[in-house]
mmCIF file with all atom_site columns, C-alpha atoms in Angstrom:
data_model
loop_
_atom_site.group_PDB
_atom_site.id
_atom_site.type_symbol
_atom_site.label_atom_id
_atom_site.label_alt_id
_atom_site.label_comp_id
_atom_site.label_asym_id
_atom_site.label_entity_id
_atom_site.label_seq_id
_atom_site.pdbx_PDB_ins_code
_atom_site.Cartn_x
_atom_site.Cartn_y
_atom_site.Cartn_z
_atom_site.occupancy
_atom_site.B_iso_or_equiv
_atom_site.pdbx_formal_charge
_atom_site.auth_seq_id
_atom_site.auth_comp_id
_atom_site.auth_asym_id
_atom_site.auth_atom_id
_atom_site.pdbx_PDB_model_num
ATOM 1   C CA . MET T 1 1   ? -6.932  -21.967 6.582   1.00 0.00 ? 1   MET T CA 1
ATOM 2   C CA . ALA T 1 2   ? -10.069 -21.285 4.576   1.00 0.00 ? 2   ALA T CA 1
ATOM 3   C CA . LEU T 1 3   ? -11.024 -17.636 4.379   1.00 0.00 ? 3   LEU T CA 1
ATOM 4   C CA . GLY T 1 4   ? -14.597 -16.519 4.808   1.00 0.00 ? 4   GLY T CA 1
ATOM 5   C CA . PRO T 1 5   ? -16.122 -14.183 2.221   1.00 0.00 ? 5   PRO T CA 1
ATOM 6   C CA . THR T 1 6   ? -16.071 -11.246 4.670   1.00 0.00 ? 6   THR T CA 1
ATOM 7   C CA . GLN T 1 7   ? -12.320 -11.608 5.191   1.00 0.00 ? 7   GLN T CA 1
ATOM 8   C CA . VAL T 1 8   ? -11.345 -11.421 1.502   1.00 0.00 ? 8   VAL T CA 1
ATOM 9   C CA . PHE T 1 9   ? -11.421 -7.834  0.287   1.00 0.00 ? 9   PHE T CA 1
ATOM 10  C CA . LEU T 1 10  ? -10.025 -8.337  -3.193  1.00 0.00 ? 10  LEU T CA 1
ATOM 11  C CA . GLU T 1 11  ? -8.706  -11.098 -5.385  1.00 0.00 ? 11  GLU T CA 1
ATOM 12  C CA . THR T 1 12  ? -6.326  -10.727 -8.326  1.00 0.00 ? 12  THR T CA 1
ATOM 13  C CA . GLU T 1 13  ? -4.735  -13.310 -10.585 1.00 0.00 ? 13  GLU T CA 1
ATOM 14  C CA . ARG T 1 14  ? -2.048  -14.150 -8.000  1.00 0.00 ? 14  ARG T CA 1
ATOM 15  C CA . LEU T 1 15  ? -3.070  -12.359 -4.804  1.00 0.00 ? 15  LEU T CA 1
ATOM 16  C CA . LEU T 1 16  ? -5.712  -12.426 -2.118  1.00 0.00 ? 16  LEU T CA 1
ATOM 17  C CA . LEU T 1 17  ? -6.053  -9.223  -0.132  1.00 0.00 ? 17  LEU T CA 1
ATOM 18  C CA . ARG T 1 18  ? -7.775  -9.987  3.156   1.00 0.00 ? 18  ARG T CA 1
ATOM 19  C CA . ARG T 1 19  ? -8.510  -8.357  6.475   1.00 0.00 ? 19  ARG T CA 1
ATOM 20  C CA . PHE T 1 20  ? -5.825  -8.493  9.124   1.00 0.00 ? 20  PHE T CA 1
ATOM 21  C CA . THR T 1 21  ? -6.472  -10.460 12.313  1.00 0.00 ? 21  THR T CA 1
ATOM 22  C CA . GLU T 1 22  ? -4.737  -10.738 15.691  1.00 0.00 ? 22  GLU T CA 1
ATOM 23  C CA . ALA T 1 23  ? -2.985  -13.832 14.301  1.00 0.00 ? 23  ALA T CA 1
ATOM 24  C CA . ASP T 1 24  ? -0.920  -11.703 11.899  1.00 0.00 ? 24  ASP T CA 1
ATOM 25  C CA . VAL T 1 25  ? 1.427   -10.211 14.513  1.00 0.00 ? 25  VAL T CA 1
ATOM 26  C CA . GLN T 1 26  ? 4.420   -12.434 13.728  1.00 0.00 ? 26  GLN T CA 1
ATOM 27  C CA . ASP T 1 27  ? 4.162   -11.870 9.965   1.00 0.00 ? 27  ASP T CA 1
ATOM 28  C CA . LEU T 1 28  ? 4.126   -8.098  10.530  1.00 0.00 ? 28  LEU T CA 1
ATOM 29  C CA . VAL T 1 29  ? 7.092   -8.298  12.918  1.00 0.00 ? 29  VAL T CA 1
ATOM 30  C CA . GLU T 1 30  ? 9.087   -10.282 10.336  1.00 0.00 ? 30  GLU T CA 1
ATOM 31  C CA . LEU T 1 31  ? 8.134   -7.882  7.533   1.00 0.00 ? 31  LEU T CA 1
ATOM 32  C CA . ASP T 1 32  ? 9.260   -4.834  9.518   1.00 0.00 ? 32  ASP T CA 1
ATOM 33  C CA . ARG T 1 33  ? 12.431  -6.589  10.706  1.00 0.00 ? 33  ARG T CA 1
ATOM 34  C CA . ASP T 1 34  ? 14.067  -6.469  7.260   1.00 0.00 ? 34  ASP T CA 1
ATOM 35  C CA . PRO T 1 35  ? 16.304  -3.359  6.972   1.00 0.00 ? 35  PRO T CA 1
ATOM 36  C CA . ASP T 1 36  ? 15.806  -3.299  3.174   1.00 0.00 ? 36  ASP T CA 1
ATOM 37  C CA . VAL T 1 37  ? 12.012  -3.237  3.577   1.00 0.00 ? 37  VAL T CA 1
ATOM 38  C CA . MET T 1 38  ? 12.258  -0.419  6.141   1.00 0.00 ? 38  MET T CA 1
ATOM 39  C CA . ARG T 1 39  ? 14.962  1.571   4.319   1.00 0.00 ? 39  ARG T CA 1
ATOM 40  C CA . PHE T 1 40  ? 12.669  4.248   2.849   1.00 0.00 ? 40  PHE T CA 1
ATOM 41  C CA . ILE T 1 41  ? 10.288  4.203   5.836   1.00 0.00 ? 41  ILE T CA 1
ATOM 42  C CA . ASN T 1 42  ? 12.592  4.870   8.770   1.00 0.00 ? 42  ASN T CA 1
ATOM 43  C CA . GLY T 1 43  ? 16.132  4.329   7.517   1.00 0.00 ? 43  GLY T CA 1
ATOM 44  C CA . GLY T 1 44  ? 16.115  0.551   8.077   1.00 0.00 ? 44  GLY T CA 1
ATOM 45  C CA . ARG T 1 45  ? 15.185  0.239   11.754  1.00 0.00 ? 45  ARG T CA 1
ATOM 46  C CA . ALA T 1 46  ? 13.056  -2.771  12.790  1.00 0.00 ? 46  ALA T CA 1
ATOM 47  C CA . THR T 1 47  ? 9.639   -2.114  14.343  1.00 0.00 ? 47  THR T CA 1
ATOM 48  C CA . PRO T 1 48  ? 9.630   -3.610  17.871  1.00 0.00 ? 48  PRO T CA 1
ATOM 49  C CA . ARG T 1 49  ? 7.156   -6.451  18.459  1.00 0.00 ? 49  ARG T CA 1
ATOM 50  C CA . GLU T 1 50  ? 5.413   -4.442  21.216  1.00 0.00 ? 50  GLU T CA 1
ATOM 51  C CA . GLU T 1 51  ? 4.794   -1.611  18.751  1.00 0.00 ? 51  GLU T CA 1
ATOM 52  C CA . VAL T 1 52  ? 3.337   -4.048  16.199  1.00 0.00 ? 52  VAL T CA 1
ATOM 53  C CA . GLU T 1 53  ? 1.077   -5.626  18.859  1.00 0.00 ? 53  GLU T CA 1
ATOM 54  C CA . ASN T 1 54  ? 0.002   -2.462  20.676  1.00 0.00 ? 54  ASN T CA 1
ATOM 55  C CA . GLU T 1 55  ? -0.033  0.220   17.970  1.00 0.00 ? 55  GLU T CA 1
ATOM 56  C CA . LEU T 1 56  ? 0.376   -0.981  14.378  1.00 0.00 ? 56  LEU T CA 1
ATOM 57  C CA . LEU T 1 57  ? -2.037  -3.945  14.262  1.00 0.00 ? 57  LEU T CA 1
ATOM 58  C CA . PRO T 1 58  ? -4.734  -2.213  16.383  1.00 0.00 ? 58  PRO T CA 1
ATOM 59  C CA . ALA T 1 59  ? -4.535  0.768   13.994  1.00 0.00 ? 59  ALA T CA 1
ATOM 60  C CA . PHE T 1 60  ? -4.946  -1.578  11.013  1.00 0.00 ? 60  PHE T CA 1
ATOM 61  C CA . LEU T 1 61  ? -7.946  -3.300  12.646  1.00 0.00 ? 61  LEU T CA 1
ATOM 62  C CA . GLY T 1 62  ? -9.487  0.062   13.605  1.00 0.00 ? 62  GLY T CA 1
ATOM 63  C CA . HIS T 1 63  ? -9.722  1.131   9.961   1.00 0.00 ? 63  HIS T CA 1
ATOM 64  C CA . TYR T 1 64  ? -12.313 -1.584  9.258   1.00 0.00 ? 64  TYR T CA 1
ATOM 65  C CA . GLU T 1 65  ? -14.641 -0.064  11.851  1.00 0.00 ? 65  GLU T CA 1
ATOM 66  C CA . ARG T 1 66  ? -14.134 3.560   10.813  1.00 0.00 ? 66  ARG T CA 1
ATOM 67  C CA . TYR T 1 67  ? -14.160 3.348   7.023   1.00 0.00 ? 67  TYR T CA 1
ATOM 68  C CA . ALA T 1 68  ? -16.428 1.153   4.938   1.00 0.00 ? 68  ALA T CA 1
ATOM 69  C CA . GLY T 1 69  ? -14.345 -0.420  2.179   1.00 0.00 ? 69  GLY T CA 1
ATOM 70  C CA . TYR T 1 70  ? -11.060 1.173   3.194   1.00 0.00 ? 70  TYR T CA 1
ATOM 71  C CA . GLY T 1 71  ? -8.150  -0.021  5.296   1.00 0.00 ? 71  GLY T CA 1
ATOM 72  C CA . PHE T 1 72  ? -5.051  -2.185  5.398   1.00 0.00 ? 72  PHE T CA 1
ATOM 73  C CA . TRP T 1 73  ? -5.121  -5.587  3.691   1.00 0.00 ? 73  TRP T CA 1
ATOM 74  C CA . ALA T 1 74  ? -2.811  -8.566  4.166   1.00 0.00 ? 74  ALA T CA 1
ATOM 75  C CA . ALA T 1 75  ? -1.402  -9.679  0.791   1.00 0.00 ? 75  ALA T CA 1
ATOM 76  C CA . ILE T 1 76  ? -1.431  -13.460 0.444   1.00 0.00 ? 76  ILE T CA 1
ATOM 77  C CA . GLU T 1 77  ? 0.058   -15.357 -2.501  1.00 0.00 ? 77  GLU T CA 1
ATOM 78  C CA . LYS T 1 78  ? -2.814  -17.526 -3.771  1.00 0.00 ? 78  LYS T CA 1
ATOM 79  C CA . SER T 1 79  ? -0.685  -20.452 -4.953  1.00 0.00 ? 79  SER T CA 1
ATOM 80  C CA . THR T 1 80  ? 1.233   -20.893 -1.670  1.00 0.00 ? 80  THR T CA 1
ATOM 81  C CA . GLY T 1 81  ? -0.821  -19.124 1.008   1.00 0.00 ? 81  GLY T CA 1
ATOM 82  C CA . GLU T 1 82  ? 2.326   -17.171 1.922   1.00 0.00 ? 82  GLU T CA 1
ATOM 83  C CA . PHE T 1 83  ? 2.060   -13.746 3.581   1.00 0.00 ? 83  PHE T CA 1
ATOM 84  C CA . LEU T 1 84  ? 3.781   -11.287 1.212   1.00 0.00 ? 84  LEU T CA 1
ATOM 85  C CA . GLY T 1 85  ? 3.081   -8.023  3.035   1.00 0.00 ? 85  GLY T CA 1
ATOM 86  C CA . TRP T 1 86  ? 0.245   -5.521  2.876   1.00 0.00 ? 86  TRP T CA 1
ATOM 87  C CA . PHE T 1 87  ? -1.520  -2.873  0.849   1.00 0.00 ? 87  PHE T CA 1
ATOM 88  C CA . HIS T 1 88  ? -3.565  0.018   2.097   1.00 0.00 ? 88  HIS T CA 1
ATOM 89  C CA . LEU T 1 89  ? -6.295  2.073   0.522   1.00 0.00 ? 89  LEU T CA 1
ATOM 90  C CA . ARG T 1 90  ? -7.590  4.697   2.928   1.00 0.00 ? 90  ARG T CA 1
ATOM 91  C CA . PRO T 1 91  ? -8.569  8.327   3.290   1.00 0.00 ? 91  PRO T CA 1
ATOM 92  C CA . GLY T 1 92  ? -5.369  10.281  3.889   1.00 0.00 ? 92  GLY T CA 1
ATOM 93  C CA . GLU T 1 93  ? -4.943  12.551  6.892   1.00 0.00 ? 93  GLU T CA 1
ATOM 94  C CA . GLY T 1 94  ? -6.505  15.909  6.053   1.00 0.00 ? 94  GLY T CA 1
ATOM 95  C CA . ALA T 1 95  ? -7.364  14.738  2.524   1.00 0.00 ? 95  ALA T CA 1
ATOM 96  C CA . ALA T 1 96  ? -10.146 16.244  0.441   1.00 0.00 ? 96  ALA T CA 1
ATOM 97  C CA . PRO T 1 97  ? -13.437 14.312  0.414   1.00 0.00 ? 97  PRO T CA 1
ATOM 98  C CA . GLY T 1 98  ? -13.280 11.513  -2.145  1.00 0.00 ? 98  GLY T CA 1
ATOM 99  C CA . GLU T 1 99  ? -9.467  11.356  -2.106  1.00 0.00 ? 99  GLU T CA 1
ATOM 100 C CA . VAL T 1 100 ? -7.887  8.083   -0.992  1.00 0.00 ? 100 VAL T CA 1
ATOM 101 C CA . GLU T 1 101 ? -4.281  7.090   -0.481  1.00 0.00 ? 101 GLU T CA 1
ATOM 102 C CA . LEU T 1 102 ? -2.713  3.927   -1.851  1.00 0.00 ? 102 LEU T CA 1
ATOM 103 C CA . GLY T 1 103 ? 0.317   2.298   -0.241  1.00 0.00 ? 103 GLY T CA 1
ATOM 104 C CA . TYR T 1 104 ? 2.020   -1.051  0.226   1.00 0.00 ? 104 TYR T CA 1
ATOM 105 C CA . ARG T 1 105 ? 4.862   -2.821  1.983   1.00 0.00 ? 105 ARG T CA 1
ATOM 106 C CA . LEU T 1 106 ? 6.065   -6.182  0.677   1.00 0.00 ? 106 LEU T CA 1
ATOM 107 C CA . ARG T 1 107 ? 8.666   -8.720  1.756   1.00 0.00 ? 107 ARG T CA 1
ATOM 108 C CA . ARG T 1 108 ? 11.919  -8.576  -0.143  1.00 0.00 ? 108 ARG T CA 1
ATOM 109 C CA . SER T 1 109 ? 11.219  -12.108 -1.486  1.00 0.00 ? 109 SER T CA 1
ATOM 110 C CA . ALA T 1 110 ? 8.160   -10.641 -3.272  1.00 0.00 ? 110 ALA T CA 1
ATOM 111 C CA . TRP T 1 111 ? 10.049  -7.769  -4.931  1.00 0.00 ? 111 TRP T CA 1
ATOM 112 C CA . GLY T 1 112 ? 10.545  -7.679  -8.701  1.00 0.00 ? 112 GLY T CA 1
ATOM 113 C CA . LYS T 1 113 ? 7.703   -10.113 -9.424  1.00 0.00 ? 113 LYS T CA 1
ATOM 114 C CA . GLY T 1 114 ? 4.967   -7.621  -10.264 1.00 0.00 ? 114 GLY T CA 1
ATOM 115 C CA . TYR T 1 115 ? 2.955   -8.142  -7.059  1.00 0.00 ? 115 TYR T CA 1
ATOM 116 C CA . ALA T 1 116 ? 3.108   -4.457  -6.039  1.00 0.00 ? 116 ALA T CA 1
ATOM 117 C CA . THR T 1 117 ? 1.835   -3.360  -9.455  1.00 0.00 ? 117 THR T CA 1
ATOM 118 C CA . GLU T 1 118 ? -0.832  -6.098  -9.590  1.00 0.00 ? 118 GLU T CA 1
ATOM 119 C CA . GLY T 1 119 ? -2.231  -5.243  -6.160  1.00 0.00 ? 119 GLY T CA 1
ATOM 120 C CA . SER T 1 120 ? -2.027  -1.490  -6.734  1.00 0.00 ? 120 SER T CA 1
ATOM 121 C CA . LYS T 1 121 ? -3.860  -1.653  -10.087 1.00 0.00 ? 121 LYS T CA 1
ATOM 122 C CA . ALA T 1 122 ? -6.632  -3.763  -8.571  1.00 0.00 ? 122 ALA T CA 1
ATOM 123 C CA . LEU T 1 123 ? -7.057  -1.381  -5.633  1.00 0.00 ? 123 LEU T CA 1
ATOM 124 C CA . ILE T 1 124 ? -7.150  1.661   -7.921  1.00 0.00 ? 124 ILE T CA 1
ATOM 125 C CA . ASP T 1 125 ? -9.866  -0.003  -10.023 1.00 0.00 ? 125 ASP T CA 1
ATOM 126 C CA . LYS T 1 126 ? -11.853 -0.940  -6.893  1.00 0.00 ? 126 LYS T CA 1
ATOM 127 C CA . ALA T 1 127 ? -11.524 2.597   -5.485  1.00 0.00 ? 127 ALA T CA 1
ATOM 128 C CA . PHE T 1 128 ? -13.096 4.127   -8.585  1.00 0.00 ? 128 PHE T CA 1
ATOM 129 C CA . ALA T 1 129 ? -15.465 1.360   -9.717  1.00 0.00 ? 129 ALA T CA 1
ATOM 130 C CA . GLU T 1 130 ? -16.915 0.328   -6.343  1.00 0.00 ? 130 GLU T CA 1
ATOM 131 C CA . LEU T 1 131 ? -15.940 2.743   -3.575  1.00 0.00 ? 131 LEU T CA 1
ATOM 132 C CA . GLY T 1 132 ? -16.786 6.063   -5.211  1.00 0.00 ? 132 GLY T CA 1
ATOM 133 C CA . ALA T 1 133 ? -13.327 7.627   -4.927  1.00 0.00 ? 133 ALA T CA 1
ATOM 134 C CA . GLU T 1 134 ? -12.758 10.818  -6.905  1.00 0.00 ? 134 GLU T CA 1
ATOM 135 C CA . ARG T 1 135 ? -8.951  10.718  -6.733  1.00 0.00 ? 135 ARG T CA 1
ATOM 136 C CA . VAL T 1 136 ? -6.315  8.135   -5.761  1.00 0.00 ? 136 VAL T CA 1
ATOM 137 C CA . VAL T 1 137 ? -2.939  9.389   -4.548  1.00 0.00 ? 137 VAL T CA 1
ATOM 138 C CA . ALA T 1 138 ? 0.314   7.770   -3.457  1.00 0.00 ? 138 ALA T CA 1
ATOM 139 C CA . SER T 1 139 ? 3.664   9.109   -2.364  1.00 0.00 ? 139 SER T CA 1
ATOM 140 C CA . THR T 1 140 ? 7.193   7.848   -1.901  1.00 0.00 ? 140 THR T CA 1
ATOM 141 C CA . MET T 1 141 ? 10.681  9.272   -1.587  1.00 0.00 ? 141 MET T CA 1
ATOM 142 C CA . VAL T 1 142 ? 12.258  10.755  -4.721  1.00 0.00 ? 142 VAL T CA 1
ATOM 143 C CA . VAL T 1 143 ? 15.143  8.270   -4.342  1.00 0.00 ? 143 VAL T CA 1
ATOM 144 C CA . ASN T 1 144 ? 12.823  5.231   -4.088  1.00 0.00 ? 144 ASN T CA 1
ATOM 145 C CA . VAL T 1 145 ? 13.028  4.475   -7.802  1.00 0.00 ? 145 VAL T CA 1
ATOM 146 C CA . ALA T 1 146 ? 11.451  0.992   -7.528  1.00 0.00 ? 146 ALA T CA 1
ATOM 147 C CA . SER T 1 147 ? 8.285   2.307   -5.867  1.00 0.00 ? 147 SER T CA 1
ATOM 148 C CA . ARG T 1 148 ? 8.060   5.181   -8.326  1.00 0.00 ? 148 ARG T CA 1
ATOM 149 C CA . ARG T 1 149 ? 8.103   2.659   -11.190 1.00 0.00 ? 149 ARG T CA 1
ATOM 150 C CA . VAL T 1 150 ? 5.336   0.633   -9.512  1.00 0.00 ? 150 VAL T CA 1
ATOM 151 C CA . LEU T 1 151 ? 3.125   3.711   -9.165  1.00 0.00 ? 151 LEU T CA 1
ATOM 152 C CA . GLU T 1 152 ? 3.689   4.600   -12.827 1.00 0.00 ? 152 GLU T CA 1
ATOM 153 C CA . LYS T 1 153 ? 2.993   1.029   -14.003 1.00 0.00 ? 153 LYS T CA 1
ATOM 154 C CA . ALA T 1 154 ? -0.159  0.999   -11.858 1.00 0.00 ? 154 ALA T CA 1
ATOM 155 C CA . GLY T 1 155 ? -1.424  3.989   -13.860 1.00 0.00 ? 155 GLY T CA 1
ATOM 156 C CA . LEU T 1 156 ? -0.775  6.885   -11.489 1.00 0.00 ? 156 LEU T CA 1
ATOM 157 C CA . ARG T 1 157 ? 0.914   9.969   -12.894 1.00 0.00 ? 157 ARG T CA 1
ATOM 158 C CA . PHE T 1 158 ? 3.566   12.196  -11.362 1.00 0.00 ? 158 PHE T CA 1
ATOM 159 C CA . VAL T 1 159 ? 2.052   15.260  -9.661  1.00 0.00 ? 159 VAL T CA 1
ATOM 160 C CA . ARG T 1 160 ? 4.795   17.018  -7.682  1.00 0.00 ? 160 ARG T CA 1
ATOM 161 C CA . VAL T 1 161 ? 7.887   16.896  -5.509  1.00 0.00 ? 161 VAL T CA 1
ATOM 162 C CA . PHE T 1 162 ? 7.343   18.009  -1.916  1.00 0.00 ? 162 PHE T CA 1
ATOM 163 C CA . HIS T 1 163 ? 9.327   18.125  1.307   1.00 0.00 ? 163 HIS T CA 1
ATOM 164 C CA . GLN T 1 164 ? 8.160   16.888  4.687   1.00 0.00 ? 164 GLN T CA 1
ATOM 165 C CA . SER T 1 165 ? 10.001  16.303  7.913   1.00 0.00 ? 165 SER T CA 1
ATOM 166 C CA . TRP T 1 166 ? 10.675  12.701  8.876   1.00 0.00 ? 166 TRP T CA 1
ATOM 167 C CA . PRO T 1 167 ? 11.156  11.554  12.481  1.00 0.00 ? 167 PRO T CA 1
ATOM 168 C CA . ASP T 1 168 ? 14.056  9.331   11.361  1.00 0.00 ? 168 ASP T CA 1
ATOM 169 C CA . SER T 1 169 ? 17.059  10.273  9.268   1.00 0.00 ? 169 SER T CA 1
ATOM 170 C CA . ILE T 1 170 ? 16.721  8.518   5.908   1.00 0.00 ? 170 ILE T CA 1
ATOM 171 C CA . GLU T 1 171 ? 19.363  8.540   3.202   1.00 0.00 ? 171 GLU T CA 1
ATOM 172 C CA . GLY T 1 172 ? 18.092  10.670  0.310   1.00 0.00 ? 172 GLY T CA 1
ATOM 173 C CA . GLU T 1 173 ? 15.469  12.560  2.322   1.00 0.00 ? 173 GLU T CA 1
ATOM 174 C CA . GLU T 1 174 ? 17.001  15.889  1.265   1.00 0.00 ? 174 GLU T CA 1
ATOM 175 C CA . GLU T 1 175 ? 15.700  15.224  -2.275  1.00 0.00 ? 175 GLU T CA 1
ATOM 176 C CA . GLY T 1 176 ? 12.133  15.116  -0.944  1.00 0.00 ? 176 GLY T CA 1
ATOM 177 C CA . ASP T 1 177 ? 9.095   13.030  -1.722  1.00 0.00 ? 177 ASP T CA 1
ATOM 178 C CA . VAL T 1 178 ? 6.990   12.617  -4.834  1.00 0.00 ? 178 VAL T CA 1
ATOM 179 C CA . GLU T 1 179 ? 3.229   12.550  -5.125  1.00 0.00 ? 179 GLU T CA 1
ATOM 180 C CA . TYR T 1 180 ? 1.470   10.514  -7.798  1.00 0.00 ? 180 TYR T CA 1
ATOM 181 C CA . GLY T 1 181 ? -2.243  10.661  -8.483  1.00 0.00 ? 181 GLY T CA 1
ATOM 182 C CA . LEU T 1 182 ? -5.130  9.775   -10.743 1.00 0.00 ? 182 LEU T CA 1
ATOM 183 C CA . LEU T 1 183 ? -8.565  11.382  -11.082 1.00 0.00 ? 183 LEU T CA 1
ATOM 184 C CA . ARG T 1 184 ? -11.734 9.352   -11.607 1.00 0.00 ? 184 ARG T CA 1
ATOM 185 C CA . SER T 1 185 ? -12.216 11.103  -14.982 1.00 0.00 ? 185 SER T CA 1
ATOM 186 C CA . GLU T 1 186 ? -8.713  10.070  -16.129 1.00 0.00 ? 186 GLU T CA 1
ATOM 187 C CA . TRP T 1 187 ? -9.320  6.496   -15.004 1.00 0.00 ? 187 TRP T CA 1
ATOM 188 C CA . ALA T 1 188 ? -12.672 6.378   -16.836 1.00 0.00 ? 188 ALA T CA 1
ATOM 189 C CA . GLN T 1 189 ? -11.145 7.810   -20.001 1.00 0.00 ? 189 GLN T CA 1
ATOM 190 C CA . ARG T 1 190 ? -8.457  5.100   -20.033 1.00 0.00 ? 190 ARG T CA 1
ATOM 191 C CA . ARG T 1 191 ? -11.095 2.390   -19.662 1.00 0.00 ? 191 ARG T CA 1
ATOM 192 C CA . ALA T 1 192 ? -13.380 3.749   -22.380 1.00 0.00 ? 192 ALA T CA 1
ATOM 193 C CA . PRO T 1 193 ? -13.393 1.641   -25.544 1.00 0.00 ? 193 PRO T CA 1
ATOM 194 C CA . ARG T 1 194 ? -11.364 3.199   -28.319 1.00 0.00 ? 194 ARG T CA 1
ATOM 195 C CA . PRO T 1 195 ? -13.253 3.898   -31.570 1.00 0.00 ? 195 PRO T CA 1
ATOM 196 C CA . GLY T 1 196 ? -12.428 1.757   -34.567 1.00 0.00 ? 196 GLY T CA 1
#
């Protein structure tokens, strides 16, 4: 299926990030069916199809109307056209103006191949270079070592450990969550040419 220019949000070396459509229900159901994918989200429970159709996907689609340039983006492997999962870049609930939240959820088959880092780096760059963000933040559980490494490799720095209540019991939740972040000024400084 050829994608129109309005559907593709971002392209990296190996990924296309595009808008979700109604046709993506089954891919989302399969993604959220894997207990390993859902382990640090809700303890490994699958998201029911009805919830994907009636709540999750409509929420994803609603972001495109509410926020220019922000939302949830289907991650497609360019070489195969395979759905790998999704990334989001959006204003967080109750966030300060100019602060956006980065997140992702990828199929287990896409883990360990650098896709999460590649997509995250590209979204961070787009947030600062094109969308006018002042700060990019991301959070994960303290015990989610793989995601913490991705956030570090993507250029975010550790900010703090915090505790929040989760509706589901998740192994390791007693250790809390970690916030990572990056300011526009820090991003610009890293991109500035070094003298000499």
